[in-house]
Amino acid sequence: SQELEQSPQSLIVQEGKNLTINCTSSKTLYGLYWYKQKYGEGLIFLMMLQKGGEEKSHEKITAKLDEKKQQSSLHITASQPSHAGIYLCGAYTEYGNKLVFGAGTILRVKS
Amino acid sequence: EAGVVQSPRYKIIEKKQPVAFWCNPISGHNTLYWYLQNLGQGPELLIRYENEEAVDDSQLPKDRFSAERLKGVDSTLKIQPAELGDSAVYLCASSFSAEGDTQYFGPGTRLTVL
């Protein structure tokens, strides 16, 4: 079965600093989703990547998909307290009918 | 446009009691999902509906869990009887179709079994 490993498990950054979260798949990625979750709340869709080398940005968050490495990265520029939360990557399995998730990366931003 | 609605948001029950969760998906979304999320982990699929048909319930513990999606819109997930290990967040999500579409999640129901 497909597994997604996220790193780091958690990180604390000073407000204004940049950071990167990685998501590595045990199998070929056919699409990679990034979600954000606040404690006690549901998942908020951030962006989806489908093609190798694809890069998308939303405000100060940029995600890239490297199919060769079966990896995706999420980069936050000039972090703010509003960026704090749990970032989860998810990917559809080969047959496109089941979304599996990583365990999440907990981000804390110190102001 | 309204998002996925779930109720209740929080539920505390004694073990062996029954409990039910309700979900209303985004209007027009044919596919509905129920997920279980334990603390420190990502969501895990329990059951997927396409319209009113449960097409993937392989991860649903059928001895105590049941679900229904009457008329292909709202859905209810039930646990009877609840066990201590069922304490978790139960998330509902919906998508337009099941073929790799983006899933949108509700706020979840946090269940505590005492």
CSV table of N, CA, C and O in Angstrom, one decimal, chain B residues 3-108:
chain,number,residue,atom,x,y,z
B,3,GLY,N,-20.0,25.1,2.9
B,3,GLY,CA,-19.1,23.9,2.9
B,3,GLY,C,-19.7,22.7,3.4
B,3,GLY,O,-20.9,22.6,3.6
B,4,VAL,N,-18.9,21.7,3.7
B,4,VAL,CA,-19.4,20.5,4.3
B,4,VAL,C,-19.8,20.8,5.8
B,4,VAL,O,-19.0,21.4,6.5
B,5,VAL,N,-21.0,20.3,6.1
B,5,VAL,CA,-21.5,20.6,7.5
B,5,VAL,C,-21.6,19.3,8.3
B,5,VAL,O,-22.0,18.3,7.7
B,6,GLN,N,-21.1,19.3,9.5
B,6,GLN,CA,-21.1,18.2,10.3
B,6,GLN,C,-21.7,18.6,11.7
B,6,GLN,O,-21.5,19.7,12.2
B,7,SER,N,-22.4,17.6,12.3
B,7,SER,CA,-22.9,17.8,13.7
B,7,SER,C,-23.0,16.4,14.4
B,7,SER,O,-23.1,15.4,13.7
B,8,PRO,N,-22.8,16.4,15.7
B,8,PRO,CA,-22.4,17.5,16.5
B,8,PRO,C,-20.9,17.8,16.3
B,8,PRO,O,-20.2,17.0,15.7
B,9,ARG,N,-20.4,18.9,16.8
B,9,ARG,CA,-18.9,19.2,16.8
B,9,ARG,C,-18.2,18.4,17.8
B,9,ARG,O,-17.0,17.9,17.6
B,10,TYR,N,-18.8,18.2,19.0
B,10,TYR,CA,-18.2,17.4,20.1
B,10,TYR,C,-19.2,16.5,20.7
B,10,TYR,O,-20.4,16.8,20.7
B,11,LYS,N,-18.7,15.3,21.1
B,11,LYS,CA,-19.6,14.4,21.7
B,11,LYS,C,-18.9,13.6,22.8
B,11,LYS,O,-17.8,13.1,22.5
B,12,ILE,N,-19.4,13.5,24.0
B,12,ILE,CA,-18.8,12.7,25.1
B,12,ILE,C,-19.9,11.7,25.5
B,12,ILE,O,-21.0,12.1,25.8
B,13,ILE,N,-19.4,10.4,25.5
B,13,ILE,CA,-20.4,9.4,25.9
B,13,ILE,C,-19.7,8.4,26.7
B,13,ILE,O,-18.4,8.3,26.8
B,14,GLU,N,-20.4,7.5,27.4
B,14,GLU,CA,-19.9,6.4,28.2
B,14,GLU,C,-19.7,5.3,27.2
B,14,GLU,O,-20.4,5.1,26.2
B,15,LYS,N,-18.7,4.4,27.5
B,15,LYS,CA,-18.5,3.2,26.7
B,15,LYS,C,-19.8,2.4,26.7
B,15,LYS,O,-20.5,2.4,27.7
B,16,LYS,N,-19.9,1.7,25.6
B,16,LYS,CA,-21.1,0.8,25.3
B,16,LYS,C,-22.3,1.6,24.9
B,16,LYS,O,-23.3,0.9,24.6
B,17,GLN,N,-22.3,2.9,25.0
B,17,GLN,CA,-23.4,3.7,24.5
B,17,GLN,C,-23.3,3.8,23.0
B,17,GLN,O,-22.3,3.8,22.4
B,18,PRO,N,-24.5,4.1,22.3
B,18,PRO,CA,-24.5,4.3,20.9
B,18,PRO,C,-24.2,5.8,20.6
B,18,PRO,O,-24.4,6.7,21.5
B,19,VAL,N,-23.7,6.1,19.4
B,19,VAL,CA,-23.5,7.5,19.0
B,19,VAL,C,-23.7,7.6,17.5
B,19,VAL,O,-23.4,6.7,16.8
B,20,ALA,N,-24.1,8.8,17.1
B,20,ALA,CA,-24.3,9.0,15.6
B,20,ALA,C,-23.8,10.4,15.2
B,20,ALA,O,-23.9,11.3,16.0
B,21,PHE,N,-23.2,10.4,14.0
B,21,PHE,CA,-22.7,11.6,13.5
B,21,PHE,C,-23.4,11.9,12.2
B,21,PHE,O,-23.7,11.0,11.4
B,22,TRP,N,-23.6,13.2,11.9
B,22,TRP,CA,-24.4,13.6,10.7
B,22,TRP,C,-23.5,14.4,9.8
B,22,TRP,O,-22.7,15.2,10.3
B,23,CYS,N,-23.7,14.3,8.5
B,23,CYS,CA,-22.9,15.1,7.5
B,23,CYS,C,-23.8,15.5,6.4
B,23,CYS,O,-24.5,14.7,5.8
B,24,ASN,N,-23.6,16.8,6.0
B,24,ASN,CA,-24.3,17.3,4.8
B,24,ASN,C,-23.2,17.8,3.9
B,24,ASN,O,-22.5,18.7,4.2
B,25,PRO,N,-23.0,17.2,2.7
B,25,PRO,CA,-21.9,17.5,1.8
B,25,PRO,C,-22.2,18.8,1.0
B,25,PRO,O,-23.3,19.4,1.1
B,26,ILE,N,-21.2,19.3,0.3
B,26,ILE,CA,-21.4,20.4,-0.5
B,26,ILE,C,-22.4,20.1,-1.6
B,26,ILE,O,-22.4,19.0,-2.2
B,27,SER,N,-23.3,21.0,-1.9
B,27,SER,CA,-24.3,20.8,-2.9
B,27,SER,C,-23.7,20.4,-4.2
B,27,SER,O,-22.8,21.1,-4.7
B,28,GLY,N,-24.3,19.4,-4.8
B,28,GLY,CA,-23.8,18.9,-6.1
B,28,GLY,C,-22.7,17.9,-6.1
B,28,GLY,O,-22.3,17.3,-7.1
B,29,HIS,N,-22.1,17.7,-4.9
B,29,HIS,CA,-21.0,16.7,-4.7
B,29,HIS,C,-21.7,15.3,-4.6
B,29,HIS,O,-22.4,15.0,-3.7
B,30,ASN,N,-21.3,14.4,-5.6
B,30,ASN,CA,-21.9,13.1,-5.6
B,30,ASN,C,-21.1,12.1,-4.6
B,30,ASN,O,-21.7,11.1,-4.3
B,31,THR,N,-19.9,12.4,-4.3
B,31,THR,CA,-19.1,11.4,-3.6
B,31,THR,C,-18.9,12.0,-2.1
B,31,THR,O,-18.6,13.1,-1.9
B,32,LEU,N,-19.2,11.1,-1.2
B,32,LEU,CA,-19.1,11.5,0.2
B,32,LEU,C,-18.2,10.5,0.9
B,32,LEU,O,-18.2,9.3,0.6
B,33,TYR,N,-17.3,11.0,1.8
B,33,TYR,CA,-16.3,10.1,2.5
B,33,TYR,C,-16.5,10.4,4.0
B,33,TYR,O,-16.7,11.5,4.5
B,34,TRP,N,-16.3,9.3,4.8
B,34,TRP,CA,-16.1,9.4,6.2
B,34,TRP,C,-14.7,8.9,6.6
B,34,TRP,O,-14.2,7.9,6.1
B,35,TYR,N,-14.0,9.8,7.3
B,35,TYR,CA,-12.6,9.5,7.8
B,35,TYR,C,-12.6,9.4,9.3
B,35,TYR,O,-13.3,10.1,10.0
B,36,LEU,N,-11.6,8.7,9.8
B,36,LEU,CA,-11.3,8.6,11.2
B,36,LEU,C,-9.9,9.2,11.3
B,36,LEU,O,-8.9,8.9,10.6
B,37,GLN,N,-9.7,10.2,12.3
B,37,GLN,CA,-8.4,10.8,12.5
B,37,GLN,C,-8.0,10.6,14.0
B,37,GLN,O,-8.7,11.2,14.9
B,38,ASN,N,-7.0,9.8,14.2
B,38,ASN,CA,-6.5,9.7,15.6
B,38,ASN,C,-5.5,10.8,15.8
B,38,ASN,O,-4.9,11.4,14.9
B,39,LEU,N,-5.2,11.1,17.1
B,39,LEU,CA,-4.3,12.2,17.5
B,39,LEU,C,-2.9,12.0,16.9
B,39,LEU,O,-2.4,10.9,17.0
B,40,GLY,N,-2.4,12.9,16.2
B,40,GLY,CA,-1.0,12.8,15.7
B,40,GLY,C,-0.9,12.0,14.4
B,40,GLY,O,0.2,11.7,13.9
B,41,GLN,N,-2.1,11.7,13.8
B,41,GLN,CA,-2.1,11.0,12.5
B,41,GLN,C,-2.9,11.7,11.5
B,41,GLN,O,-3.7,12.5,11.8
B,42,GLY,N,-2.7,11.2,10.2
B,42,GLY,CA,-3.6,11.7,9.2
B,42,GLY,C,-4.9,11.0,9.1
B,42,GLY,O,-5.0,10.0,9.8
B,43,PRO,N,-5.9,11.6,8.4
B,43,PRO,CA,-7.2,10.9,8.3
B,43,PRO,C,-7.0,9.5,7.6
B,43,PRO,O,-6.2,9.4,6.7
B,44,GLU,N,-7.9,8.6,8.0
B,44,GLU,CA,-7.9,7.3,7.4
B,44,GLU,C,-9.4,7.0,6.9
B,44,GLU,O,-10.3,7.2,7.7
B,45,LEU,N,-9.5,6.6,5.7
B,45,LEU,CA,-10.8,6.4,5.1
B,45,LEU,C,-11.6,5.2,5.8
B,45,LEU,O,-11.0,4.1,6.0
B,46,LEU,N,-12.8,5.5,6.2
B,46,LEU,CA,-13.7,4.5,6.7
B,46,LEU,C,-14.6,4.0,5.6
B,46,LEU,O,-14.8,2.7,5.4
B,47,ILE,N,-15.2,4.9,4.9
B,47,ILE,CA,-16.2,4.5,3.9
B,47,ILE,C,-16.4,5.6,2.8
B,47,ILE,O,-16.2,6.8,3.2
B,48,ARG,N,-16.6,5.2,1.6
B,48,ARG,CA,-16.8,6.1,0.5
B,48,ARG,C,-18.1,5.8,-0.2
B,48,ARG,O,-18.4,4.6,-0.5
B,49,TYR,N,-18.9,6.8,-0.4
B,49,TYR,CA,-20.2,6.7,-1.1
B,49,TYR,C,-20.1,7.4,-2.4
B,49,TYR,O,-19.6,8.5,-2.5
B,50,GLU,N,-20.7,6.8,-3.4
B,50,GLU,CA,-20.9,7.4,-4.7
B,50,GLU,C,-22.4,7.5,-4.8
B,50,GLU,O,-23.1,6.4,-5.0
B,51,ASN,N,-23.0,8.7,-4.7
B,51,ASN,CA,-24.4,8.8,-4.6
B,51,ASN,C,-24.9,8.1,-3.4
B,51,ASN,O,-24.3,8.2,-2.3
B,52,GLU,N,-25.8,7.1,-3.5
B,52,GLU,CA,-26.3,6.5,-2.3
B,52,GLU,C,-25.6,5.1,-2.1
B,52,GLU,O,-25.9,4.4,-1.1
B,53,GLU,N,-24.7,4.8,-3.0
B,53,GLU,CA,-24.0,3.4,-2.9
B,53,GLU,C,-22.7,3.5,-2.2
B,53,GLU,O,-21.8,4.3,-2.5
B,54,ALA,N,-22.5,2.6,-1.2
B,54,ALA,CA,-21.2,2.5,-0.5
B,54,ALA,C,-20.3,1.7,-1.4
B,54,ALA,O,-20.5,0.5,-1.5
B,55,VAL,N,-19.3,2.3,-2.0
B,55,VAL,CA,-18.4,1.6,-3.0
B,55,VAL,C,-17.1,1.2,-2.4
B,55,VAL,O,-16.4,0.4,-3.0
B,56,ASP,N,-16.8,1.7,-1.2
B,56,ASP,CA,-15.6,1.2,-0.5
B,56,ASP,C,-15.8,1.3,1.0
B,56,ASP,O,-15.7,2.4,1.6
B,57,ASP,N,-16.1,0.2,1.6
B,57,ASP,CA,-16.3,0.2,3.1
B,57,ASP,C,-15.3,-0.8,3.7
B,57,ASP,O,-15.6,-1.4,4.8
B,58,SER,N,-14.2,-1.1,3.0
B,58,SER,CA,-13.3,-2.2,3.5
B,58,SER,C,-12.7,-1.8,4.8
B,58,SER,O,-12.2,-2.7,5.5
B,59,GLN,N,-12.5,-0.6,5.2
B,59,GLN,CA,-11.9,-0.2,6.4
B,59,GLN,C,-12.9,0.1,7.5
B,59,GLN,O,-12.5,0.5,8.6
B,60,LEU,N,-14.2,-0.1,7.3
B,60,LEU,CA,-15.2,0.1,8.3
B,60,LEU,C,-15.4,-1.1,9.2
B,60,LEU,O,-15.7,-2.2,8.7
B,61,PRO,N,-15.2,-0.9,10.5
B,61,PRO,CA,-15.4,-2.1,11.4
B,61,PRO,C,-16.9,-2.4,11.5
B,61,PRO,O,-17.6,-1.8,12.3
B,62,LYS,N,-17.3,-3.3,10.7
B,62,LYS,CA,-18.7,-3.6,10.5
B,62,LYS,C,-19.4,-4.2,11.7
B,62,LYS,O,-20.7,-4.2,11.8
B,63,ASP,N,-18.7,-4.7,12.7
B,63,ASP,CA,-19.3,-5.3,13.9
B,63,ASP,C,-20.0,-4.2,14.7
B,63,ASP,O,-21.0,-4.4,15.4
B,64,ARG,N,-19.4,-3.0,14.7
B,64,ARG,CA,-20.0,-1.9,15.5
B,64,ARG,C,-20.3,-0.6,14.8
B,64,ARG,O,-21.0,0.2,15.3
B,65,PHE,N,-19.7,-0.5,13.6
B,65,PHE,CA,-19.9,0.8,12.8
B,65,PHE,C,-20.9,0.5,11.7
B,65,PHE,O,-20.9,-0.6,11.1
B,66,SER,N,-21.7,1.5,11.4
B,66,SER,CA,-22.7,1.4,10.3
B,66,SER,C,-22.8,2.8,9.7
B,66,SER,O,-22.6,3.8,10.4
B,67,ALA,N,-23.1,2.9,8.4
B,67,ALA,CA,-23.3,4.2,7.8
B,67,ALA,C,-24.4,4.1,6.8
B,67,ALA,O,-24.7,3.0,6.2
B,68,GLU,N,-25.0,5.2,6.5
B,68,GLU,CA,-26.0,5.3,5.4
B,68,GLU,C,-26.0,6.6,4.8
B,68,GLU,O,-25.6,7.6,5.4
B,69,ARG,N,-26.5,6.6,3.5
B,69,ARG,CA,-26.6,7.9,2.8
B,69,ARG,C,-27.9,7.8,2.0
B,69,ARG,O,-27.8,7.5,0.8
B,70,LEU,N,-28.9,8.1,2.7
B,70,LEU,CA,-30.2,8.0,2.0
B,70,LEU,C,-30.4,9.1,1.0
B,70,LEU,O,-30.0,10.3,1.3
B,71,LYS,N,-31.0,8.8,-0.1
B,71,LYS,CA,-31.2,9.8,-1.2
B,71,LYS,C,-29.9,10.4,-1.7
B,71,LYS,O,-30.0,11.4,-2.4
B,72,GLY,N,-28.8,9.9,-1.4
B,72,GLY,CA,-27.6,10.3,-2.0
B,72,GLY,C,-27.1,11.7,-1.6
B,72,GLY,O,-26.3,12.3,-2.3
B,73,VAL,N,-27.6,12.2,-0.4
B,73,VAL,CA,-27.2,13.6,0.0
B,73,VAL,C,-26.6,13.5,1.4
B,73,VAL,O,-25.4,13.2,1.5
B,74,ASP,N,-27.4,13.7,2.4
B,74,ASP,CA,-26.9,13.6,3.8
B,74,ASP,C,-26.4,12.2,4.1
B,74,ASP,O,-26.9,11.2,3.5
B,75,SER,N,-25.6,12.1,5.1
B,75,SER,CA,-25.1,10.8,5.6
B,75,SER,C,-25.0,10.8,7.1
B,75,SER,O,-24.8,11.8,7.7
B,76,THR,N,-25.2,9.6,7.6
B,76,THR,CA,-25.0,9.3,9.1
B,76,THR,C,-24.1,8.2,9.3
B,76,THR,O,-24.2,7.2,8.6
B,77,LEU,N,-23.2,8.4,10.2
B,77,LEU,CA,-22.3,7.3,10.7
B,77,LEU,C,-22.6,7.0,12.1
B,77,LEU,O,-22.7,7.9,12.9
B,78,LYS,N,-22.8,5.7,12.4
B,78,LYS,CA,-23.2,5.3,13.7
B,78,LYS,C,-22.2,4.3,14.3
B,78,LYS,O,-21.6,3.5,13.6
B,79,ILE,N,-22.0,4.4,15.6
B,79,ILE,CA,-21.2,3.4,16.4
B,79,ILE,C,-22.1,2.9,17.5
B,79,ILE,O,-22.7,3.6,18.2
B,80,GLN,N,-22.2,1.5,17.5
B,80,GLN,CA,-23.0,0.9,18.6
B,80,GLN,C,-22.5,-0.5,18.8
B,80,GLN,O,-22.6,-1.4,17.9
B,81,PRO,N,-21.9,-0.8,20.0
B,81,PRO,CA,-21.7,0.1,21.1
B,81,PRO,C,-20.3,0.7,21.0
B,81,PRO,O,-19.4,0.2,20.4
B,82,ALA,N,-20.1,1.9,21.5
B,82,ALA,CA,-18.8,2.6,21.4
B,82,ALA,C,-17.8,2.0,22.4
B,82,ALA,O,-18.2,1.5,23.5
B,83,GLU,N,-16.6,2.0,22.1
B,83,GLU,CA,-15.5,1.5,22.9
B,83,GLU,C,-14.5,2.6,23.2
B,83,GLU,O,-14.5,3.6,22.5
B,84,LEU,N,-13.7,2.5,24.2
B,84,LEU,CA,-12.7,3.5,24.6
B,84,LEU,C,-11.9,3.9,23.4
B,84,LEU,O,-11.5,5.1,23.2
B,85,GLY,N,-11.5,2.9,22.6
B,85,GLY,CA,-10.6,3.1,21.5
B,85,GLY,C,-11.2,3.9,20.3
B,85,GLY,O,-10.5,4.2,19.4
B,86,ASP,N,-12.5,4.1,20.4
B,86,ASP,CA,-13.2,4.9,19.3
B,86,ASP,C,-13.0,6.4,19.5
B,86,ASP,O,-13.4,7.2,18.6
B,87,SER,N,-12.4,6.8,20.6
B,87,SER,CA,-12.2,8.2,20.8
B,87,SER,C,-11.3,8.8,19.7
B,87,SER,O,-10.1,8.3,19.6
B,88,ALA,N,-11.8,9.7,19.0
B,88,ALA,CA,-11.0,10.3,17.8
B,88,ALA,C,-11.8,11.4,17.2
B,88,ALA,O,-12.9,11.7,17.7
B,89,VAL,N,-11.3,11.9,16.1
B,89,VAL,CA,-12.1,12.9,15.3
B,89,VAL,C,-12.6,12.2,14.1
B,89,VAL,O,-11.9,11.5,13.4
B,90,TYR,N,-13.9,12.4,13.8
B,90,TYR,CA,-14.6,11.8,12.7
B,90,TYR,C,-14.9,12.9,11.7
B,90,TYR,O,-15.6,13.8,11.9
B,91,LEU,N,-14.2,12.7,10.5
B,91,LEU,CA,-14.3,13.8,9.5
B,91,LEU,C,-15.1,13.3,8.3
B,91,LEU,O,-15.1,12.1,7.9
B,92,CYS,N,-15.9,14.2,7.8
B,92,CYS,CA,-16.7,13.9,6.6
B,92,CYS,C,-16.1,14.8,5.5
B,92,CYS,O,-15.7,16.0,5.7
B,93,ALA,N,-16.0,14.3,4.3
B,93,ALA,CA,-15.6,15.1,3.1
B,93,ALA,C,-16.4,14.8,1.9
B,93,ALA,O,-17.1,13.7,1.9
B,94,SER,N,-16.4,15.6,1.0
B,94,SER,CA,-17.1,15.4,-0.3
B,94,SER,C,-16.4,15.9,-1.5
B,94,SER,O,-15.5,16.7,-1.3
B,95,SER,N,-16.7,15.3,-2.6
B,95,SER,CA,-16.0,15.7,-3.9
B,95,SER,C,-17.1,15.6,-5.0
B,95,SER,O,-18.1,14.8,-4.8
B,96,PHE,N,-16.8,16.2,-6.1
B,96,PHE,CA,-17.8,16.2,-7.2
B,96,PHE,C,-17.9,14.7,-7.7
B,96,PHE,O,-19.0,14.3,-8.0
B,97,SER,N,-16.7,14.1,-7.9
B,97,SER,CA,-16.8,12.7,-8.3
B,97,SER,C,-15.6,12.0,-7.5
B,97,SER,O,-14.9,12.6,-6.7
B,98,ALA,N,-15.5,10.7,-7.8
B,98,ALA,CA,-14.5,10.0,-7.0
B,98,ALA,C,-13.2,9.8,-7.8
B,98,ALA,O,-12.2,9.3,-7.3
B,99,GLU,N,-13.1,10.3,-9.0
B,99,GLU,CA,-11.9,10.1,-9.9
B,99,GLU,C,-10.9,11.1,-9.7
B,99,GLU,O,-10.6,12.0,-10.5
B,100,GLY,N,-10.2,11.0,-8.5
B,100,GLY,CA,-9.1,11.9,-8.2
B,100,GLY,C,-9.5,13.4,-8.0
B,100,GLY,O,-8.6,14.3,-8.1
B,101,ASP,N,-10.8,13.6,-7.7
B,101,ASP,CA,-11.2,15.0,-7.5
B,101,ASP,C,-10.8,15.5,-6.1
B,101,ASP,O,-10.6,14.7,-5.2
B,102,THR,N,-10.6,16.8,-6.0
B,102,THR,CA,-10.3,17.4,-4.7
B,102,THR,C,-11.4,17.1,-3.7
B,102,THR,O,-12.6,17.3,-4.0
B,103,GLN,N,-11.0,16.7,-2.5
B,103,GLN,CA,-12.0,16.5,-1.4
B,103,GLN,C,-12.0,17.7,-0.5
B,103,GLN,O,-10.9,18.2,-0.1
B,104,TYR,N,-13.2,18.1,-0.1
B,104,TYR,CA,-13.4,19.2,0.8
B,104,TYR,C,-13.9,18.6,2.1
B,104,TYR,O,-14.9,17.9,2.1
B,105,PHE,N,-13.3,19.1,3.2
B,105,PHE,CA,-13.6,18.5,4.5
B,105,PHE,C,-14.5,19.4,5.4
B,105,PHE,O,-14.5,20.6,5.3
B,106,GLY,N,-15.3,18.7,6.2
B,106,GLY,CA,-16.1,19.4,7.2
B,106,GLY,C,-15.2,19.6,8.4
B,106,GLY,O,-14.1,19.2,8.5
B,107,PRO,N,-15.8,20.3,9.5
B,107,PRO,CA,-15.0,20.6,10.7
B,107,PRO,C,-14.7,19.4,11.6
B,107,PRO,O,-13.9,19.5,12.4
B,108,GLY,N,-15.5,18.3,11.4
B,108,GLY,CA,-15.2,17.1,12.1
B,108,GLY,C,-16.0,17.0,13.4
B,108,GLY,O,-16.6,18.1,13.9
